[in-house]
Every structure is written in C-alpha cells, then in structure tokens.
mmCIF file with all atom_site columns, C-alpha atoms in Angstrom:
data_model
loop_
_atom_site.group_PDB
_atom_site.id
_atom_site.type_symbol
_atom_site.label_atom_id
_atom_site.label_alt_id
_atom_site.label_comp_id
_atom_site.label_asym_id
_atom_site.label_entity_id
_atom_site.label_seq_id
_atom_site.pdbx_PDB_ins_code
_atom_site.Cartn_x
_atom_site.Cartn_y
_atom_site.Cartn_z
_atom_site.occupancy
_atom_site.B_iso_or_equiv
_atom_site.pdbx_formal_charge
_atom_site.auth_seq_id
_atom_site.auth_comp_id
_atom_site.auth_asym_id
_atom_site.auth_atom_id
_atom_site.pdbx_PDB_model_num
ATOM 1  C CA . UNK A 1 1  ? 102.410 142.700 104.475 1.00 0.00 ? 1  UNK A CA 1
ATOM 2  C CA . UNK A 1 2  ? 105.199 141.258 106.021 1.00 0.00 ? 2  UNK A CA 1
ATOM 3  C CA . UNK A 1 3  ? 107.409 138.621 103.919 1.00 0.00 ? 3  UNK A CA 1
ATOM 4  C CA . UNK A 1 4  ? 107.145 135.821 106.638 1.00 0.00 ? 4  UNK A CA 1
ATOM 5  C CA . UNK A 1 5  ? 103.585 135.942 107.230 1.00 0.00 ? 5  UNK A CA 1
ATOM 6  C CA . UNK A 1 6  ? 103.090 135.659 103.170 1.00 0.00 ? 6  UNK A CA 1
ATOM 7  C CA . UNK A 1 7  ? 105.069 133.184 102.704 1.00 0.00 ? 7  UNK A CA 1
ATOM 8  C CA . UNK A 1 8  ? 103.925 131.045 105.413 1.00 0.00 ? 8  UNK A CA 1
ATOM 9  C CA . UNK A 1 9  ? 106.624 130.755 107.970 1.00 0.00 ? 9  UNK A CA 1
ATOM 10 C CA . UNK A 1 10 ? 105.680 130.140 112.033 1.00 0.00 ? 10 UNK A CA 1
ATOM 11 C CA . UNK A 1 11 ? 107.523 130.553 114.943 1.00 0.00 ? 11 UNK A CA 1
ATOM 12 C CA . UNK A 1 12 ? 108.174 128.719 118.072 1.00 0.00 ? 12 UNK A CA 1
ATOM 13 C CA . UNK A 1 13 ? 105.298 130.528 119.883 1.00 0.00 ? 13 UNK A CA 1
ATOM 14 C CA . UNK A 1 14 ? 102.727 129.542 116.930 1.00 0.00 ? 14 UNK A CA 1
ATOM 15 C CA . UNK A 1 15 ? 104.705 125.444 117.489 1.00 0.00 ? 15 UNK A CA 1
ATOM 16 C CA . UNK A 1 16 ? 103.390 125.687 120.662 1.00 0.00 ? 16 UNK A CA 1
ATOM 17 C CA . UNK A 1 17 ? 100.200 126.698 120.593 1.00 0.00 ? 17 UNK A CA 1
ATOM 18 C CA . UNK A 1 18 ? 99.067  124.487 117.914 1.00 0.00 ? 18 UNK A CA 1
ATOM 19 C CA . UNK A 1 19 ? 100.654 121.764 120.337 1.00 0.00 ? 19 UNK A CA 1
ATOM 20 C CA . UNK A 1 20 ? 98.432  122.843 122.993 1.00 0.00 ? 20 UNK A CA 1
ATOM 21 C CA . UNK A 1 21 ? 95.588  122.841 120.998 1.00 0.00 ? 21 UNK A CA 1
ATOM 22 C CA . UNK A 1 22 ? 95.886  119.353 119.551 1.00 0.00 ? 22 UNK A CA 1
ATOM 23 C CA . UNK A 1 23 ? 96.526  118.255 123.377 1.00 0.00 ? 23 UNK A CA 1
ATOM 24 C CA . UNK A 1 24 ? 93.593  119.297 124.451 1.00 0.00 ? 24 UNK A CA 1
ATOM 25 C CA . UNK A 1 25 ? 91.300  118.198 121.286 1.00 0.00 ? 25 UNK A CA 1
ATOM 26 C CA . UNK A 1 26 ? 92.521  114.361 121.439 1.00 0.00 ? 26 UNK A CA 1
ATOM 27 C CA . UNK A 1 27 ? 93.988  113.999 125.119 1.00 0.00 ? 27 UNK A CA 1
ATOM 28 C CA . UNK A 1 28 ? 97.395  112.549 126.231 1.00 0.00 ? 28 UNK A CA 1
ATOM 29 C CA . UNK A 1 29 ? 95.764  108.592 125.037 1.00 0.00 ? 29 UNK A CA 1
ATOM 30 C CA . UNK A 1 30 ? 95.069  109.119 121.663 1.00 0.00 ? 30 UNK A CA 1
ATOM 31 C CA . UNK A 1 31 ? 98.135  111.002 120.386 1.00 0.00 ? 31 UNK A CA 1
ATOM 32 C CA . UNK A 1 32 ? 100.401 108.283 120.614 1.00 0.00 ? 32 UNK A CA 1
ATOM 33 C CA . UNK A 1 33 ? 98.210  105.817 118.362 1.00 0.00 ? 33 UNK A CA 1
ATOM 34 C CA . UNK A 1 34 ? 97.724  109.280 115.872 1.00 0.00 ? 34 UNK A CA 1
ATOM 35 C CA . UNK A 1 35 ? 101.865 109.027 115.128 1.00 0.00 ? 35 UNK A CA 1
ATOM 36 C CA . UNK A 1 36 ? 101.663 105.271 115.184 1.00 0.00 ? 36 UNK A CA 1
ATOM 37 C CA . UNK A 1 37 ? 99.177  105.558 112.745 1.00 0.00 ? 37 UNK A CA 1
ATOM 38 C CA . UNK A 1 38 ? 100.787 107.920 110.583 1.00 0.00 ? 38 UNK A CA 1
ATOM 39 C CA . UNK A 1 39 ? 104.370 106.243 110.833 1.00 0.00 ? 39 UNK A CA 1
ATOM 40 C CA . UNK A 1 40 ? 102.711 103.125 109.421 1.00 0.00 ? 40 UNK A CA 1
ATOM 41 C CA . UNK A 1 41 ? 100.933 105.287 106.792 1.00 0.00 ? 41 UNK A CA 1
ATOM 42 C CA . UNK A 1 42 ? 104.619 106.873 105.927 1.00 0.00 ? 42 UNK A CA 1
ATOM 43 C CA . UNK A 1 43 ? 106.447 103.384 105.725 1.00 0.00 ? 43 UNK A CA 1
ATOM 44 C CA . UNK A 1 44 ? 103.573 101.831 103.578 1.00 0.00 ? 44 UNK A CA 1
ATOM 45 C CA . UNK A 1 45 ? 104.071 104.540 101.056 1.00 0.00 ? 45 UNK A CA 1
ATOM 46 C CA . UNK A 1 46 ? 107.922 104.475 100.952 1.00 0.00 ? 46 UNK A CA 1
ATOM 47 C CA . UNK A 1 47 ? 107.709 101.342 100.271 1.00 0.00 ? 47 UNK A CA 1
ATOM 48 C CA . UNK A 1 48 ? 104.678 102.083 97.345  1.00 0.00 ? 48 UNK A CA 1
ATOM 49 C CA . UNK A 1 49 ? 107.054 104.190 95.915  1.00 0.00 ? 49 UNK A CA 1
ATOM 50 C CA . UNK A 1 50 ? 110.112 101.240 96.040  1.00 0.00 ? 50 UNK A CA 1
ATOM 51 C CA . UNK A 1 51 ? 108.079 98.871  94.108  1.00 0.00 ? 51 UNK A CA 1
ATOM 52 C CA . UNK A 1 52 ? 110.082 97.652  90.912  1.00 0.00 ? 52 UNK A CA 1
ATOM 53 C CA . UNK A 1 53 ? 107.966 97.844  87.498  1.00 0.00 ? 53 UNK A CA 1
ATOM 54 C CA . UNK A 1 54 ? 108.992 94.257  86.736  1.00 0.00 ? 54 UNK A CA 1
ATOM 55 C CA . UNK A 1 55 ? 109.848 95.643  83.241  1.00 0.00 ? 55 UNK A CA 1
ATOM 56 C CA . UNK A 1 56 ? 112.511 97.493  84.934  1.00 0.00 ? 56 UNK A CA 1
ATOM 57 C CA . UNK A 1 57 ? 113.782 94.009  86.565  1.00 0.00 ? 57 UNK A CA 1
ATOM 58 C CA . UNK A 1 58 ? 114.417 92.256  82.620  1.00 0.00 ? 58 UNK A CA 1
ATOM 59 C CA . UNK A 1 59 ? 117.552 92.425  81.222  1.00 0.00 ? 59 UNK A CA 1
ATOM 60 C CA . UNK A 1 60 ? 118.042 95.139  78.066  1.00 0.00 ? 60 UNK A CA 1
ATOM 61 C CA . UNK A 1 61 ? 118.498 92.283  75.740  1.00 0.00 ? 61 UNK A CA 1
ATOM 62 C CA . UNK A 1 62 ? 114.373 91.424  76.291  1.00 0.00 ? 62 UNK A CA 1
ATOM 63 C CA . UNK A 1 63 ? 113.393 94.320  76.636  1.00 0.00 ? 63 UNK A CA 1
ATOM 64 C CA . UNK A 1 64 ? 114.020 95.338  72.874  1.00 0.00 ? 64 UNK A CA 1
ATOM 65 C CA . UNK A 1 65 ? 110.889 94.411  70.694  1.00 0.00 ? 65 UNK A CA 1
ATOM 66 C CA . UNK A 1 66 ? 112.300 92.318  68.201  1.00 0.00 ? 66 UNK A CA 1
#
C-alpha cells in the first residue's frame, strides 16, 4: 500500500470534494452558523483549559501543610 494513503494524508482534489459535499448536504445558509458554532465551541474550551486551580493562585508560604 502506498505510505500516504496509510498514513492518512489527502490532497487538494480530496479538499475539494469533501467541500462540495458538505455544500450540498447543509446549503450556502447553514454553513456559516456551523463555524460560528464551532468558533464559540473552540473559545469556550480555551478558555476551560485557562482556568486557574485557585490552589495554584496562593502563595508557596500557604500552600505548605504546616
């Protein structure tokens, strides 16, 4: 089998068919609000991820059990 097919890769020709595809299954309308919906989905968990353990916000001094 060929290396690139194995391992997963696509080409331009395979970008635009899928593109075609997904045109045609939710129309010119509805792809817009899809990426608007998945930027807000991205941001929400960037900023998951930023959240601070408040442990991690106390000084070293407290945060040795005495």
């Amino acid at each position: 089998m060929n290396l690139f097919v194995v391992a997963g890769f696509i080409g331009p020709q395979e970008i635009i068919i899928i593109l075609i595809i997904v045109l045609l299954l939710f129309g010119g309308r509805k792809i817009p609000e899809l990426m608007k919906g998945l930027g807000k989905g991205m941001k929400e968990f960037k900023e998951a991820t930023k959240e601070d353990d408040p442990e991690d916000k106390k000084p070293e001094s407290e945060k040795i059990d005495k």
